[in-house]
């Protein structure tokens, strides 16, 4: 259920693994943010902003809507091929809960998330416009 930073580094480029970043699109894209020493994301990752999991009243959106949103992000992959991360491991758990609510079981958590990843300048970083 958990992926370490070393395991995450070993899985970059593996077509059987998809990293999903729960941070805001701006942070994911690599726009400057005071929370990030190094802007960007794990190479090959996709973005699903955790705030998109909730309705205006703060409750989780319906399971079918979340399932469709995650399908756009993960494509044909099964949920157990997904590794969720964020800035510090907290909002990634929000995405994990939303996936469970949507009936998508088995994603993993990279708890160290971007904070641990960016701490080592030898780790690759990607920036994007999407």
Tab-separated table of C-alpha atoms in Angstrom, residues 29-126:
chain	number	residue	atom	x	y	z
A	29	UNK	CA	3.084	22.403	-13.817
A	30	UNK	CA	6.064	23.883	-11.996
A	31	UNK	CA	4.897	27.403	-11.359
A	32	UNK	CA	6.768	28.983	-8.437
A	33	UNK	CA	5.175	28.283	-5.058
A	34	UNK	CA	6.569	29.014	-1.590
A	35	UNK	CA	5.814	25.420	-0.534
A	36	UNK	CA	8.136	23.933	-3.159
A	37	UNK	CA	11.911	24.393	-3.087
A	38	UNK	CA	12.019	22.812	-6.544
A	39	UNK	CA	9.068	23.429	-8.874
A	40	UNK	CA	7.649	20.618	-10.976
A	41	UNK	CA	6.567	17.007	-10.614
A	42	UNK	CA	7.805	13.433	-10.852
A	43	UNK	CA	8.542	12.654	-14.519
A	44	UNK	CA	5.609	11.013	-16.278
A	45	UNK	CA	3.141	11.876	-13.515
A	46	UNK	CA	-0.365	13.092	-14.172
A	47	UNK	CA	-2.360	15.539	-12.106
A	48	UNK	CA	-5.659	15.097	-10.264
A	49	UNK	CA	-6.194	18.027	-7.895
A	50	UNK	CA	-7.696	16.661	-4.698
A	51	UNK	CA	-10.131	19.573	-4.365
A	52	UNK	CA	-11.952	18.287	-7.453
A	53	UNK	CA	-13.150	15.308	-5.368
A	54	UNK	CA	-15.676	17.339	-3.404
A	55	UNK	CA	-18.937	19.103	-4.162
A	56	UNK	CA	-19.658	22.682	-3.130
A	57	UNK	CA	-21.048	21.470	0.199
A	58	UNK	CA	-17.737	19.765	1.024
A	59	UNK	CA	-18.956	16.188	0.599
A	60	UNK	CA	-17.407	13.680	-1.785
A	61	UNK	CA	-18.866	13.860	-5.264
A	62	UNK	CA	-20.881	10.859	-6.489
A	63	UNK	CA	-18.902	7.670	-7.110
A	64	UNK	CA	-19.720	7.568	-10.829
A	65	UNK	CA	-18.503	11.145	-11.358
A	66	UNK	CA	-15.255	10.436	-9.506
A	67	UNK	CA	-14.787	7.181	-11.417
A	68	UNK	CA	-15.090	9.104	-14.702
A	69	UNK	CA	-12.638	11.780	-13.512
A	70	UNK	CA	-10.047	9.213	-12.464
A	71	UNK	CA	-10.545	7.281	-15.723
A	72	UNK	CA	-9.503	10.410	-17.618
A	73	UNK	CA	-6.331	10.548	-15.511
A	74	UNK	CA	-5.329	6.893	-15.293
A	75	UNK	CA	-6.650	5.715	-18.653
A	76	UNK	CA	-6.658	1.939	-19.142
A	77	UNK	CA	-4.529	1.241	-16.081
A	78	UNK	CA	-5.974	-0.606	-13.140
A	79	UNK	CA	-6.096	1.239	-9.837
A	80	UNK	CA	-3.378	-0.988	-8.370
A	81	UNK	CA	-0.916	0.468	-10.922
A	82	UNK	CA	-1.422	3.983	-9.500
A	83	UNK	CA	0.928	5.611	-7.000
A	84	UNK	CA	-0.578	8.721	-5.437
A	85	UNK	CA	1.515	11.595	-4.070
A	86	UNK	CA	1.184	15.295	-3.253
A	87	UNK	CA	3.333	17.805	-1.383
A	88	UNK	CA	3.682	15.980	1.910
A	89	UNK	CA	1.472	12.882	1.694
A	90	UNK	CA	-1.722	14.316	3.175
A	91	UNK	CA	-3.868	15.339	0.202
A	92	UNK	CA	-2.737	12.251	-1.695
A	93	UNK	CA	-4.776	10.347	0.890
A	94	UNK	CA	-7.797	12.424	-0.114
A	95	UNK	CA	-7.398	11.089	-3.664
A	96	UNK	CA	-6.971	7.550	-2.322
A	97	UNK	CA	-10.235	7.888	-0.388
A	98	UNK	CA	-12.001	9.292	-3.456
A	99	UNK	CA	-10.757	6.364	-5.557
A	100	UNK	CA	-12.055	3.886	-2.975
A	101	UNK	CA	-15.402	5.720	-2.927
A	102	UNK	CA	-15.442	5.411	-6.733
A	103	UNK	CA	-14.841	1.654	-6.547
A	104	UNK	CA	-11.231	1.906	-7.737
A	105	UNK	CA	-9.341	-0.287	-5.285
A	106	UNK	CA	-5.644	-0.802	-4.718
A	107	UNK	CA	-3.753	2.432	-5.459
A	108	UNK	CA	-0.612	3.005	-3.431
A	109	UNK	CA	0.723	5.993	-1.493
A	110	UNK	CA	4.127	7.585	-1.876
A	111	UNK	CA	3.968	9.166	1.575
A	112	UNK	CA	7.209	11.138	1.250
A	113	UNK	CA	5.657	12.847	-1.753
A	114	UNK	CA	7.137	15.933	-3.394
A	115	UNK	CA	8.833	17.098	-0.178
A	116	UNK	CA	10.977	13.979	-0.064
A	117	UNK	CA	11.430	13.789	-3.837
A	118	UNK	CA	12.673	17.370	-4.254
A	119	UNK	CA	15.104	17.034	-1.316
A	120	UNK	CA	17.612	15.168	-3.504
A	121	UNK	CA	18.829	17.163	-6.518
A	122	UNK	CA	19.828	13.913	-8.276
A	123	UNK	CA	16.174	12.951	-8.706
A	124	UNK	CA	14.672	13.997	-12.042
A	125	UNK	CA	12.032	16.713	-12.192
A	126	UNK	CA	9.601	17.502	-14.966
